[in-house]
Short mmCIF file of C-alpha atoms in Angstrom, two decimals:
data_model
loop_
_atom_site.label_atom_id
_atom_site.label_comp_id
_atom_site.label_asym_id
_atom_site.label_seq_id
_atom_site.Cartn_x
_atom_site.Cartn_y
_atom_site.Cartn_z
CA MET A 1373 80.95 80.93 136.77
CA GLN A 1374 79.34 77.59 135.90
CA ALA A 1375 77.50 77.22 139.21
CA ASP A 1376 75.97 80.69 138.84
CA LEU A 1377 74.51 80.20 135.37
CA PRO A 1378 70.82 79.26 135.08
CA ALA A 1379 70.10 75.55 134.81
CA ASP A 1380 67.75 76.09 131.86
CA PRO A 1381 68.03 79.50 130.19
CA PHE A 1382 65.05 78.70 127.94
CA ALA A 1383 62.72 78.23 130.93
CA LEU A 1384 63.27 81.59 132.62
CA ALA A 1385 60.15 83.03 130.98
CA PRO A 1386 57.86 82.31 128.04
CA LEU A 1387 59.89 83.06 124.93
CA PRO A 1388 58.67 84.50 121.62
CA ALA A 1389 58.08 81.82 119.01
CA PRO A 1390 59.65 82.14 115.56
CA GLN A 1391 57.08 83.34 113.06
CA VAL A 1392 58.06 81.04 110.20
CA ALA A 1393 55.78 81.47 107.20
CA ALA A 1394 57.45 78.65 105.21
CA ARG A 1395 60.47 76.37 105.20
CA ARG A 1396 62.36 74.41 102.56
CA THR A 1397 65.62 72.49 102.40
CA LEU A 1398 68.48 72.37 99.90
CA ALA A 1399 71.54 70.16 99.47
CA LEU A 1400 74.59 72.43 99.73
CA CYS A 1401 78.21 71.35 99.18
CA GLY A 1402 77.58 67.89 100.62
CA GLY A 1403 75.40 69.01 103.53
CA THR A 1404 71.77 70.01 104.00
CA VAL A 1405 70.55 73.50 104.85
CA GLU A 1406 67.17 74.90 105.79
CA LEU A 1407 65.70 78.04 104.25
CA ALA A 1408 63.18 79.88 106.44
CA TRP A 1409 60.85 82.66 105.36
CA LEU A 1410 60.51 84.95 108.41
CA PRO A 1411 58.69 88.09 107.24
CA LEU A 1412 58.47 89.68 110.73
CA ARG A 1413 62.27 89.91 110.92
CA ALA A 1414 62.00 92.75 108.40
CA GLN A 1415 60.72 94.87 111.32
CA ARG A 1416 63.97 94.62 113.29
CA LEU A 1417 65.60 97.93 114.14
CA GLY A 1418 69.21 98.34 113.04
CA ILE A 1419 69.08 95.71 110.28
CA PRO A 1420 72.44 95.68 108.49
CA ARG A 1421 71.92 97.20 105.06
CA ALA A 1422 74.02 99.05 102.53
CA ASP A 1423 72.42 102.45 103.26
CA ARG A 1424 72.41 102.29 107.08
CA PRO A 1425 73.58 105.42 108.93
CA PRO A 1426 77.10 105.64 110.37
CA LEU A 1427 75.79 105.54 113.97
CA ARG A 1428 73.12 103.36 115.52
CA PRO A 1429 70.81 104.29 118.42
CA PRO A 1430 71.69 102.77 121.84
CA LEU A 1431 68.97 100.12 121.66
CA ALA A 1432 71.03 97.54 123.56
CA GLU A 1433 70.95 99.71 126.70
CA GLU A 1434 67.14 99.75 126.60
CA ILE A 1435 66.94 96.00 125.96
CA LEU A 1436 69.18 95.14 128.91
CA ALA A 1437 67.33 97.53 131.22
CA LYS A 1438 63.81 96.39 130.33
CA GLU A 1439 64.02 92.80 129.08
CA ALA A 1440 66.57 91.02 131.29
CA LEU A 1441 65.57 87.47 132.21
CA TRP A 1442 68.68 86.85 134.31
CA ARG A 1443 71.96 88.58 135.06
CA GLY A 1444 75.13 87.56 136.86
CA GLY A 1445 78.86 87.29 136.43
CA GLY A 1446 78.95 90.28 134.09
CA VAL A 1447 76.48 88.84 131.54
CA VAL A 1448 72.75 89.29 130.92
CA LEU A 1449 70.17 86.99 129.30
CA THR A 1450 67.25 88.44 127.32
CA PRO A 1451 64.68 87.07 124.87
CA ASN A 1452 65.11 87.59 121.14
CA ARG A 1453 62.24 89.74 119.87
CA TYR A 1454 62.50 88.24 116.38
CA PRO A 1455 63.74 84.66 116.87
CA PHE A 1456 64.66 82.28 114.07
CA ALA A 1457 64.66 79.18 116.30
CA ALA A 1458 62.09 77.62 118.63
CA ARG A 1459 64.26 78.01 121.76
CA GLN A 1460 66.46 81.08 121.52
CA VAL A 1461 67.83 83.68 123.94
CA LEU A 1462 70.48 86.36 123.74
CA LEU A 1463 73.46 86.55 126.09
CA TRP A 1464 74.98 90.03 126.42
CA ASP A 1465 78.06 91.52 127.99
CA GLU A 1466 76.79 93.76 130.79
CA ALA A 1467 79.64 96.21 130.11
CA PRO A 1468 79.25 98.29 126.94
CA GLN A 1469 81.76 96.29 124.92
CA ARG A 1470 81.63 96.16 121.13
CA GLU A 1471 83.52 92.85 120.86
CA ALA A 1472 82.81 89.62 122.71
CA GLY A 1473 85.50 88.97 125.30
CA GLU A 1474 86.55 85.82 127.09
CA ASN A 1475 84.04 86.22 129.95
CA LEU A 1476 81.02 86.41 127.63
CA LEU A 1477 82.36 83.59 125.48
CA LEU A 1478 82.94 81.37 128.49
CA ALA A 1479 79.40 81.91 129.80
CA ALA A 1480 78.01 81.13 126.34
CA LEU A 1481 80.06 77.95 125.91
CA LEU A 1482 79.16 76.72 129.40
CA LEU A 1483 75.49 77.18 128.51
CA GLU A 1484 76.11 75.40 125.22
CA GLU A 1485 77.42 72.41 127.18
CA ARG A 1486 74.61 72.61 129.73
CA THR A 1487 71.80 72.75 127.15
CA GLY A 1488 73.27 70.69 124.32
CA GLY A 1489 72.53 73.66 122.08
CA THR A 1490 74.36 76.01 119.73
CA VAL A 1491 76.12 79.33 120.27
CA GLN A 1492 76.16 81.80 117.38
CA LEU A 1493 78.15 85.04 117.29
CA ASN A 1494 78.02 87.84 114.73
CA THR A 1495 80.42 90.76 114.88
CA VAL A 1496 79.66 94.17 113.46
CA GLY A 1497 80.14 93.79 109.71
CA ALA A 1498 79.06 90.15 109.84
CA ALA A 1499 75.30 90.50 110.48
CA ALA A 1500 75.27 92.04 113.99
CA SER A 1501 72.32 94.44 114.09
CA LEU A 1502 73.47 96.10 117.35
CA PRO A 1503 77.05 97.21 118.17
CA ARG A 1504 77.03 95.63 121.64
CA ALA A 1505 78.72 92.29 122.32
CA HIS A 1506 76.13 89.51 122.41
CA VAL A 1507 75.67 85.91 121.32
CA HIS A 1508 72.66 83.82 120.35
CA LEU A 1509 72.05 80.68 122.41
CA ILE A 1510 69.82 78.24 120.53
CA GLY A 1511 68.37 75.02 121.90
CA GLU A 1512 69.09 72.88 118.85
CA VAL A 1513 72.00 71.75 116.68
CA LEU A 1514 71.54 71.88 112.91
CA PRO A 1515 73.18 69.11 110.85
CA PHE A 1516 74.98 71.22 108.24
CA LEU A 1517 78.48 71.70 109.69
CA ALA A 1518 78.56 68.15 111.09
CA ALA A 1519 78.41 66.87 107.49
CA PHE A 1520 82.00 68.05 106.89
CA ARG A 1521 85.23 66.51 108.14
CA GLY A 1522 87.49 68.53 110.39
CA GLU A 1523 91.20 68.16 109.58
CA PRO A 1524 94.10 69.25 111.82
CA CYS A 1525 95.15 72.81 110.96
CA ARG A 1526 98.78 73.80 111.37
CA ALA A 1527 98.85 76.99 109.31
CA ALA A 1528 101.86 79.20 109.90
CA TRP A 1529 99.63 82.17 110.71
CA LEU A 1530 97.93 80.44 113.66
CA PRO A 1531 98.66 81.91 117.10
CA ALA A 1532 99.34 79.62 120.05
CA LEU A 1533 96.02 78.31 121.35
CA PRO A 1534 96.71 76.24 124.48
CA GLY A 1535 94.36 73.48 125.57
CA VAL A 1536 92.48 72.99 122.30
CA ASP A 1537 92.81 70.99 119.10
CA VAL A 1538 92.71 73.27 116.07
CA LEU A 1539 90.81 71.99 113.04
CA GLU A 1540 89.88 73.19 109.57
CA LEU A 1541 86.68 72.28 107.75
CA ALA A 1542 87.75 70.11 104.82
CA PRO A 1543 86.43 70.28 101.24
CA PRO A 1544 83.80 70.27 99.93
CA PHE A 1545 83.12 72.97 102.54
CA PRO A 1546 83.66 75.98 100.29
CA VAL A 1547 85.39 78.56 102.56
CA LEU A 1548 87.76 78.83 105.52
CA GLY A 1549 86.29 77.52 108.75
CA LEU A 1550 88.70 77.17 111.67
CA GLY A 1551 87.60 75.09 114.65
CA VAL A 1552 88.79 74.79 118.25
CA ARG A 1553 87.84 71.63 120.14
CA GLY A 1554 88.22 71.12 123.88
CA PRO A 1555 86.78 72.12 127.26
CA ALA A 1556 84.73 75.31 127.42
CA PRO A 1557 87.34 77.47 129.25
CA ALA A 1558 90.07 76.62 126.74
CA ARG A 1559 87.73 77.19 123.79
CA ALA A 1560 86.63 80.54 125.21
CA ALA A 1561 90.23 81.67 125.59
CA ALA A 1562 91.06 80.46 122.06
CA LEU A 1563 88.08 82.21 120.48
CA ALA A 1564 88.85 85.43 122.33
CA ARG A 1565 92.40 85.24 120.99
CA LEU A 1566 91.24 84.60 117.41
CA LEU A 1567 88.78 87.50 117.58
CA GLU A 1568 91.44 89.78 119.07
CA LEU A 1569 94.15 88.97 116.53
CA ARG A 1570 92.03 88.55 113.41
CA GLY A 1571 93.22 90.40 110.35
CA THR A 1572 89.71 90.82 108.95
CA PRO A 1573 87.26 93.47 110.15
CA ALA A 1574 84.49 90.94 110.85
CA ALA A 1575 83.98 87.30 111.79
CA ASN A 1576 81.34 84.79 112.86
CA VAL A 1577 81.36 81.91 115.35
CA VAL A 1578 79.18 78.79 115.39
CA SER A 1579 79.73 76.48 118.36
CA ALA A 1580 78.10 73.16 119.27
CA ALA A 1581 78.97 69.74 120.71
CA GLY A 1582 82.35 70.85 122.05
CA THR A 1583 83.70 72.38 118.82
CA SER A 1584 83.65 76.11 118.10
CA TRP A 1585 83.98 77.14 114.46
CA TRP A 1586 85.40 80.57 113.59
CA PHE A 1587 84.77 82.11 110.15
CA PRO A 1588 86.78 85.19 109.13
CA ARG A 1589 84.89 87.40 106.70
CA THR A 1590 85.60 89.39 103.58
CA PRO A 1591 84.40 93.03 103.49
CA VAL A 1592 81.17 91.74 101.89
CA GLU A 1593 78.44 91.61 104.55
CA ILE A 1594 75.47 91.36 102.16
CA PRO A 1595 76.44 89.03 99.29
CA ALA A 1596 73.77 90.22 96.85
CA PRO A 1597 72.49 89.17 94.38
CA HIS A 1598 73.14 85.66 95.74
CA PHE A 1599 71.65 86.44 99.18
CA PRO A 1600 69.95 89.81 99.81
CA HIS A 1601 70.49 89.95 103.59
CA ALA A 1602 73.52 90.22 105.87
CA LEU A 1603 75.03 86.72 105.97
CA GLY A 1604 75.60 85.66 109.57
CA ALA A 1605 76.21 82.77 111.90
CA SER A 1606 72.71 81.37 111.33
CA GLU A 1607 73.44 80.85 107.65
CA LEU A 1608 76.85 79.33 108.40
CA ALA A 1609 75.17 76.96 110.87
CA GLY A 1610 72.70 75.86 108.21
CA ARG A 1611 69.57 78.06 108.52
CA TRP A 1612 69.21 80.75 105.86
CA CYS A 1613 66.77 83.45 106.98
CA TYR A 1614 64.72 85.40 104.42
CA THR A 1615 62.17 88.17 104.80
CA ASP A 1616 61.16 88.27 101.11
CA GLU A 1617 58.93 85.38 99.93
CA ARG A 1618 59.92 85.67 96.28
CA VAL A 1619 63.65 85.50 96.99
CA PHE A 1620 63.11 82.68 99.49
CA ALA A 1621 61.20 80.60 96.95
CA ALA A 1622 63.67 81.20 94.11
CA ALA A 1623 66.96 80.56 96.00
CA THR A 1624 69.15 77.74 94.68
CA ALA A 1625 72.12 75.86 96.08
CA GLY A 1626 74.27 77.73 93.58
CA ASP A 1627 73.08 81.04 95.03
CA LEU A 1628 73.97 79.95 98.56
CA GLU A 1629 77.42 78.64 97.68
CA ALA A 1630 78.16 81.86 95.78
CA ALA A 1631 77.02 83.86 98.81
CA LEU A 1632 79.35 81.91 101.11
CA ARG A 1633 82.29 82.41 98.77
CA ALA A 1634 81.61 86.15 98.47
CA ALA A 1635 81.19 86.76 102.22
CA CYS A 1636 83.84 84.44 103.72
CA LEU A 1637 87.58 84.07 103.23
CA ALA A 1638 88.82 81.44 100.82
CA ARG A 1639 90.65 78.48 102.29
#
């Protein structure tokens, strides 16, 4: 698959720029996070919210048919209409799969290695706005997760994950973050196994620099009043995205830590 992937997925076409009205930073649990006010993201269709309908329109089919930048090996690259990063594309499973499988994960992790960027995955119930398997590929690595030490994890509930080292984000990281470190094919297989066998309905993945972090979620997708939006992989990676200026300006580190603890499983 590696030889077939585009050399630079961010250069396939001019990409939409993030419409950031304001930014600020906060110290959080020993790391640093960015808060971004992105008012245009309020226009997204299918935004996860408490009163959303039980079925969503098949928007992914239209996106893949009309907006494909590249396709091959069972995956499709498209722009992100409402990006939250300067270089950002979406990688989709060409088959109508709800969950990301090993093939999509492998393509994403190979592009992570090729670009030196970050892969972010949201499942339904953990900030995915469309029920079609896709990942965000972002051409930057935020510093938040790198501020925490990864310790070997040997929990009794871990399945066998060949070819990777299994780590756990150590305190003061406030919730359970399980990492797999190794070559892209082994990490893709390990992540697919964790997503398949997870005991929680939802999960997120943040992957960069050869380590893929997996975050199992509680049933809380929108940890209000601490954070009024669906908490996803962007927030776990260190960029908290707001559409409301007042809430963006008033947010504190205490709010963000409380949001993480409400939305993610305890260690």
